Amino acid sequence: MTNRTFKPGESRDQACLLPPRIEDYVGPDNPVRAIESFVCVLDLAKLGFRHADRGAEEVGQPPYDPADLLKLYLYGYINQIRSSRRLEREACRNLELIWLLKHLKPGYRTIANFRKENWAALKAANRSFVLLARELGLVGGSVVAIDGSFFHGDASKASIFTRKRLAEQIAKLDQEIEAYGKSLEDNDTAEAKKPRKDRAEGDGGGGGGGDIGAKVAALMAKRSCAQADLARLEESGETQLSLTDPDARLLVKNGQGIAGYNVQSVVDEKHKLIVASEVVNDSSDVKQLHAMAKAAKDALEAEALQALADEGYYSSLELKACEDDGIVAYVPVPEGNGKLEKQGRFSRKDFSYDSDADTYRCPAGELLHPTKGRWQNTSGRVEIRYLSRKATCGSCPLRARCLNPKVPYRTIARWEHEDVLERHRARMQSAGELMRRRSAIVEHPFGTLKCRAGYRHFLLRGFNKVRGEWSLMALCYNFTRVLNILGLADFVACLTRALALFQQVIAAILSRVQALLSGFWRHIARSLLIRRTQLAFVG
Ligand code: SF4
């Protein structure tokens, strides 16, 4: 039993409230120690961080160590603190950050500039972590899933213009200018009809015309801005012009539109780690399959890779590129609208290909033979055309289900690499289980980042900086995930082993350099001795 109502805190007048050593601020099992260990293992100069290779002999005020700023950002992004001003505040009051930064207090400008200037190095650090995860055996490296997700940019929809929107804006401004011009004329006419005495007593002869004149001038200025924007857009060859963030675009999917970026990520099946990612500004995923799968294959150094993606990634050219690079892609084949089937007519599926004879067989059992020429279709595919015989089709009882009345024979266009699609279609027949796993694999990181961390938008503008910020998000996702899988003790032990290995490599390199230098100096000394002896002899 106690006679106190509530638990009392410590007295603020006591001499020592906090532990006397900064080391005591965080416990031995605090995850912040994992950040410290990870950053210590990184070779920041090699990754390209600014000031990382600065020598002690350089003059001037020393900058902050990029390692400290990277630790600050890792801690911030893991704990949903992204703004440079909030990071500055937390560095002063958050005991974990005080421990991590050894009580350094960088200003918000320094913090913000680090993220802007080191976007490429942040990407490299993210890649390094994937390599580390691979070395630790946390990446399966055989099955990956690819998907894209829209993230808001630091731009509003109103700041992004299409040609249509600019043309509409100009037309609307023209109407307004015309309306004001007319009211100006009406005003002048009304003024002219008034007796001379009334006009002098009125508003000094202006009759509100001055106000209207200013409004017309403002509208004209707006119109010339819109006209200049339209000219800029035409010149760039782009479809959209973004005034706030030059690289953000209006992205639309399933009727929902945002102003921002499309983040592509490749996730490994084993522990749902992001092994490759990219930020693009195209709504469609259709051209991303090969680039993303190849990036993952390179990062994993895999001999062969199975890549799963949704229907939005289906592209024959992309499937061919994947096959050429040893990537086995699984992408559902779009069904189309099935208009012909609904009408009871034959579609292409009803024609079977015989690879030995290089012919198609129609539902009536007749053969379609290839023509000699090659045609390029609108998507750039080179195709061969197979034709039925006019006479056969003319007397065919199935003609009404196969051809339009005005068309004399049937044509089937076959892509020159159609065998790639046939192999893919055959693969997809037995890929039901694999495709069911796809969304569970790839949605994990996006779900975690967007719903748990609340990262639905970028704070920075422009491709480079946005890519740097995404690298931080992906790195922090992977970092937290690995920490959860391994536990702090194992994770730190692995990093320590990696650091020891790194130090061994450095020591080996240094000893080789030392040996080379000593040989060089011995050679120089011998040359000088010979030269001196020769001079003495001549003298
Ligand atoms: S119309 Fe010609 S191509 Fe079509 S099913 Fe009849 S024979 Fe075959």
Coordinates of C-alpha atoms in Angstrom, one line a residue, residues 198-457:
D198 CA -23.0 65.4 -65.8
R199 CA -19.8 64.0 -67.4
A200 CA -17.6 66.6 -65.6
E201 CA -19.3 66.0 -62.3
G202 CA -19.0 62.2 -62.6
D203 CA -15.9 60.3 -62.1
G204 CA -13.6 62.7 -63.9
G205 CA -14.5 61.5 -67.3
G206 CA -13.4 57.9 -66.7
G207 CA -16.8 56.4 -65.9
G208 CA -15.2 53.2 -64.4
G209 CA -13.3 52.8 -67.6
G210 CA -10.0 52.9 -65.7
D211 CA -10.9 49.9 -63.7
I212 CA -12.0 47.9 -66.7
G213 CA -8.8 48.9 -68.6
A214 CA -6.7 47.5 -65.7
K215 CA -8.6 44.3 -65.7
V216 CA -8.3 43.9 -69.4
A217 CA -4.5 44.5 -69.1
A218 CA -4.3 41.8 -66.4
L219 CA -6.2 39.4 -68.6
M220 CA -4.0 40.2 -71.5
A221 CA -0.9 39.5 -69.4
K222 CA -2.4 36.2 -68.3
R223 CA -3.2 35.3 -71.9
S224 CA 0.4 36.0 -73.1
C225 CA 1.7 33.8 -70.2
A226 CA -0.6 30.9 -71.3
Q227 CA 0.4 31.4 -74.9
A228 CA 4.1 31.3 -73.9
D229 CA 3.5 28.1 -71.9
L230 CA 1.8 26.6 -74.9
A231 CA 4.7 27.5 -77.1
R232 CA 7.1 26.0 -74.5
L233 CA 5.1 22.8 -74.4
E234 CA 5.0 22.5 -78.2
E235 CA 8.8 23.0 -78.4
S236 CA 9.5 20.4 -75.7
G237 CA 7.6 17.7 -77.5
E238 CA 6.1 16.6 -74.1
T239 CA 2.4 16.1 -73.5
Q240 CA 2.3 18.0 -70.2
L241 CA 3.9 21.1 -68.8
S242 CA 4.4 21.3 -65.0
L243 CA 5.1 24.7 -63.6
T244 CA 6.0 23.8 -60.0
D245 CA 7.8 20.5 -60.2
P246 CA 9.1 20.2 -63.8
D247 CA 9.1 16.4 -63.8
A248 CA 5.8 15.7 -62.0
R249 CA 2.9 14.7 -64.3
L250 CA -0.8 14.2 -64.2
L251 CA -1.1 10.4 -63.7
V252 CA -4.5 8.7 -64.2
K253 CA -5.4 5.1 -63.3
N254 CA -8.9 3.6 -62.9
G255 CA -10.4 7.1 -63.2
Q256 CA -8.3 8.4 -60.3
G257 CA -5.8 11.2 -61.1
I258 CA -2.9 12.6 -59.1
A259 CA 0.0 15.0 -59.8
G260 CA 3.1 13.1 -59.1
Y261 CA 5.3 10.1 -60.0
N262 CA 4.9 6.4 -60.7
V263 CA 7.2 4.4 -58.4
Q264 CA 8.2 1.0 -59.8
S265 CA 9.5 -1.6 -57.4
V266 CA 10.8 -5.1 -57.7
V267 CA 10.3 -7.2 -54.6
D268 CA 12.0 -10.5 -53.8
E269 CA 9.7 -13.3 -52.8
K270 CA 11.7 -14.7 -49.8
H271 CA 11.4 -11.8 -47.4
K272 CA 9.6 -9.2 -49.4
L273 CA 12.7 -7.0 -49.7
I274 CA 12.8 -4.3 -52.4
V275 CA 15.7 -5.4 -54.7
A276 CA 15.4 -2.8 -57.4
S277 CA 13.2 0.3 -57.9
E278 CA 12.8 3.4 -60.1
V279 CA 10.8 6.5 -60.2
V280 CA 9.1 7.3 -63.6
N281 CA 6.5 9.9 -64.5
D282 CA 4.4 7.8 -67.0
S283 CA 0.9 6.6 -65.9
S284 CA 1.3 3.3 -67.8
D285 CA 3.5 0.4 -66.7
V286 CA 3.6 -1.1 -70.1
K287 CA 7.2 -0.2 -70.9
Q288 CA 8.7 -1.0 -67.5
L289 CA 8.7 -4.8 -67.4
H290 CA 12.1 -5.5 -69.0
A291 CA 14.0 -2.5 -67.4
M292 CA 12.8 -3.4 -63.9
A293 CA 13.3 -7.1 -64.2
K294 CA 16.8 -6.6 -65.7
A295 CA 17.7 -4.2 -62.8
A296 CA 16.6 -6.8 -60.3
K297 CA 18.6 -9.6 -62.1
D298 CA 21.7 -7.4 -62.1
A299 CA 21.3 -6.5 -58.5
L300 CA 20.8 -10.1 -57.5
E301 CA 23.5 -11.4 -59.9
A302 CA 21.1 -14.2 -60.7
E303 CA 21.6 -16.5 -63.7
A304 CA 17.9 -16.8 -64.3
L305 CA 15.0 -15.0 -62.8
Q306 CA 11.2 -15.4 -62.7
A307 CA 9.4 -12.0 -62.8
L308 CA 5.7 -11.7 -62.0
A309 CA 3.7 -8.7 -63.1
D310 CA 0.1 -7.7 -63.6
E311 CA -1.8 -7.3 -66.8
G312 CA -0.7 -3.6 -67.1
Y313 CA 2.8 -4.8 -68.0
Y314 CA 1.8 -6.9 -70.9
S315 CA 3.9 -6.0 -74.0
S316 CA 5.2 -8.4 -76.6
L317 CA 8.4 -6.3 -77.1
E318 CA 9.0 -6.3 -73.3
L319 CA 8.5 -10.1 -73.1
K320 CA 10.9 -10.6 -75.9
A321 CA 13.6 -8.4 -74.3
C322 CA 13.1 -10.3 -71.0
E323 CA 13.5 -13.7 -72.7
D324 CA 16.7 -12.4 -74.4
D325 CA 18.1 -11.6 -71.0
G326 CA 17.3 -14.9 -69.4
I327 CA 14.2 -13.5 -67.5
V328 CA 11.2 -15.8 -67.4
A329 CA 8.3 -13.3 -67.3
Y330 CA 4.7 -14.1 -66.1
V331 CA 2.2 -11.5 -67.2
P332 CA -1.5 -12.2 -67.6
V333 CA -2.5 -11.9 -71.3
P334 CA -5.2 -9.1 -71.6
E335 CA -8.5 -10.7 -72.6
G336 CA -9.7 -7.8 -74.8
N337 CA -13.4 -7.1 -75.0
G338 CA -14.3 -10.4 -76.7
K339 CA -16.5 -8.6 -79.2
L340 CA -16.1 -11.2 -81.9
E341 CA -16.8 -14.1 -79.6
K342 CA -19.9 -12.4 -78.3
Q343 CA -21.1 -12.0 -81.9
G344 CA -20.4 -15.7 -82.5
R345 CA -17.6 -14.9 -84.9
F346 CA -14.1 -16.4 -85.2
S347 CA -11.3 -14.7 -83.5
R348 CA -7.6 -15.3 -83.9
K349 CA -7.7 -17.9 -81.2
D350 CA -9.7 -20.1 -83.5
F351 CA -6.8 -20.3 -86.0
S352 CA -4.0 -22.8 -85.1
Y353 CA -0.4 -22.4 -86.1
D354 CA 1.7 -25.3 -87.4
S355 CA 5.3 -24.3 -86.9
D356 CA 6.7 -27.2 -89.1
A357 CA 4.6 -26.2 -92.1
D358 CA 4.6 -22.5 -91.2
T359 CA 0.9 -22.2 -91.9
Y360 CA -2.3 -21.4 -90.0
R361 CA -5.3 -23.7 -90.1
C362 CA -8.7 -22.0 -90.1
P363 CA -11.9 -23.5 -88.3
A364 CA -13.0 -24.9 -91.7
G365 CA -9.7 -26.8 -91.9
E366 CA -8.2 -24.8 -94.7
L367 CA -4.6 -23.5 -94.7
L368 CA -3.4 -19.9 -94.6
H369 CA 0.0 -19.4 -96.2
P370 CA 2.6 -16.7 -95.5
T371 CA 3.2 -13.9 -98.0
K372 CA 6.7 -12.8 -98.9
G373 CA 6.8 -9.2 -97.6
R374 CA 7.2 -7.9 -94.0
W375 CA 5.1 -5.2 -92.5
Q376 CA 5.7 -3.0 -89.5
N377 CA 2.7 -2.3 -87.4
T378 CA 2.0 0.9 -85.3
S379 CA 3.7 -0.5 -82.2
G380 CA 6.9 -1.2 -84.2
R381 CA 6.5 -4.9 -84.5
V382 CA 7.6 -6.5 -87.8
E383 CA 4.8 -8.9 -88.9
I384 CA 4.3 -11.6 -91.6
R385 CA 0.8 -11.9 -93.1
Y386 CA -0.9 -15.3 -93.7
L387 CA -3.7 -15.4 -96.3
S388 CA -6.4 -17.8 -97.0
R389 CA -7.5 -18.6 -100.7
K390 CA -10.1 -16.3 -102.1
A391 CA -11.9 -19.2 -103.9
T392 CA -12.0 -21.4 -100.8
C393 CA -13.4 -18.6 -98.6
G394 CA -16.0 -17.8 -101.3
S395 CA -17.6 -21.2 -101.0
C396 CA -17.0 -21.8 -97.3
P397 CA -20.1 -22.5 -95.2
L398 CA -18.5 -20.7 -92.2
R399 CA -17.8 -17.5 -94.2
A400 CA -20.5 -15.5 -92.3
R401 CA -18.7 -16.2 -89.0
C402 CA -15.3 -15.5 -90.4
L403 CA -15.3 -12.6 -92.8
N404 CA -17.1 -9.3 -93.4
P405 CA -19.3 -9.6 -96.6
K406 CA -17.0 -7.2 -98.5
V407 CA -13.7 -9.0 -97.6
P408 CA -12.7 -11.8 -100.0
Y409 CA -10.2 -13.8 -97.8
R410 CA -8.9 -14.0 -94.3
T411 CA -5.7 -12.4 -93.1
I412 CA -3.8 -13.3 -90.0
A413 CA -0.8 -11.1 -89.0
R414 CA 2.0 -13.0 -87.1
W415 CA 4.8 -11.1 -85.3
E416 CA 8.2 -12.3 -86.4
H417 CA 8.9 -13.3 -82.8
E418 CA 5.4 -14.8 -82.1
D419 CA 7.1 -17.9 -80.7
V420 CA 8.0 -15.8 -77.6
L421 CA 4.3 -15.1 -77.0
E422 CA 3.4 -18.7 -77.6
R423 CA 5.9 -19.9 -75.0
H424 CA 4.6 -17.2 -72.6
R425 CA 1.0 -18.3 -73.2
A426 CA 1.9 -21.9 -72.5
R427 CA 3.7 -20.9 -69.3
M428 CA 0.7 -18.9 -68.1
Q429 CA -1.5 -22.0 -68.4
S430 CA 0.1 -23.5 -65.3
A431 CA 1.0 -20.2 -63.5
G432 CA -2.2 -19.8 -61.4
E433 CA -0.5 -20.4 -58.0
L434 CA 2.5 -18.2 -58.9
M435 CA 0.2 -15.3 -60.0
R436 CA -1.9 -15.6 -56.8
R437 CA 1.3 -15.0 -54.8
R438 CA 2.3 -11.9 -56.9
S439 CA 0.2 -9.3 -55.2
A440 CA 1.1 -10.6 -51.7
I441 CA 4.8 -10.2 -52.6
V442 CA 4.7 -6.8 -54.3
E443 CA 2.0 -5.0 -52.3
H444 CA 3.9 -5.6 -49.0
P445 CA 6.4 -2.7 -49.4
F446 CA 3.8 -0.3 -50.9
G447 CA 1.3 -1.1 -48.2
T448 CA 3.9 -0.7 -45.4
L449 CA 5.3 2.6 -46.8
K450 CA 2.0 4.2 -47.7
C451 CA -0.3 2.9 -44.9
R452 CA 2.0 2.4 -41.9
A453 CA 4.6 5.1 -42.5
G454 CA 2.2 7.5 -44.3
Y455 CA 4.6 8.1 -47.2
R456 CA 2.2 8.9 -50.0
H457 CA 4.0 12.0 -51.3

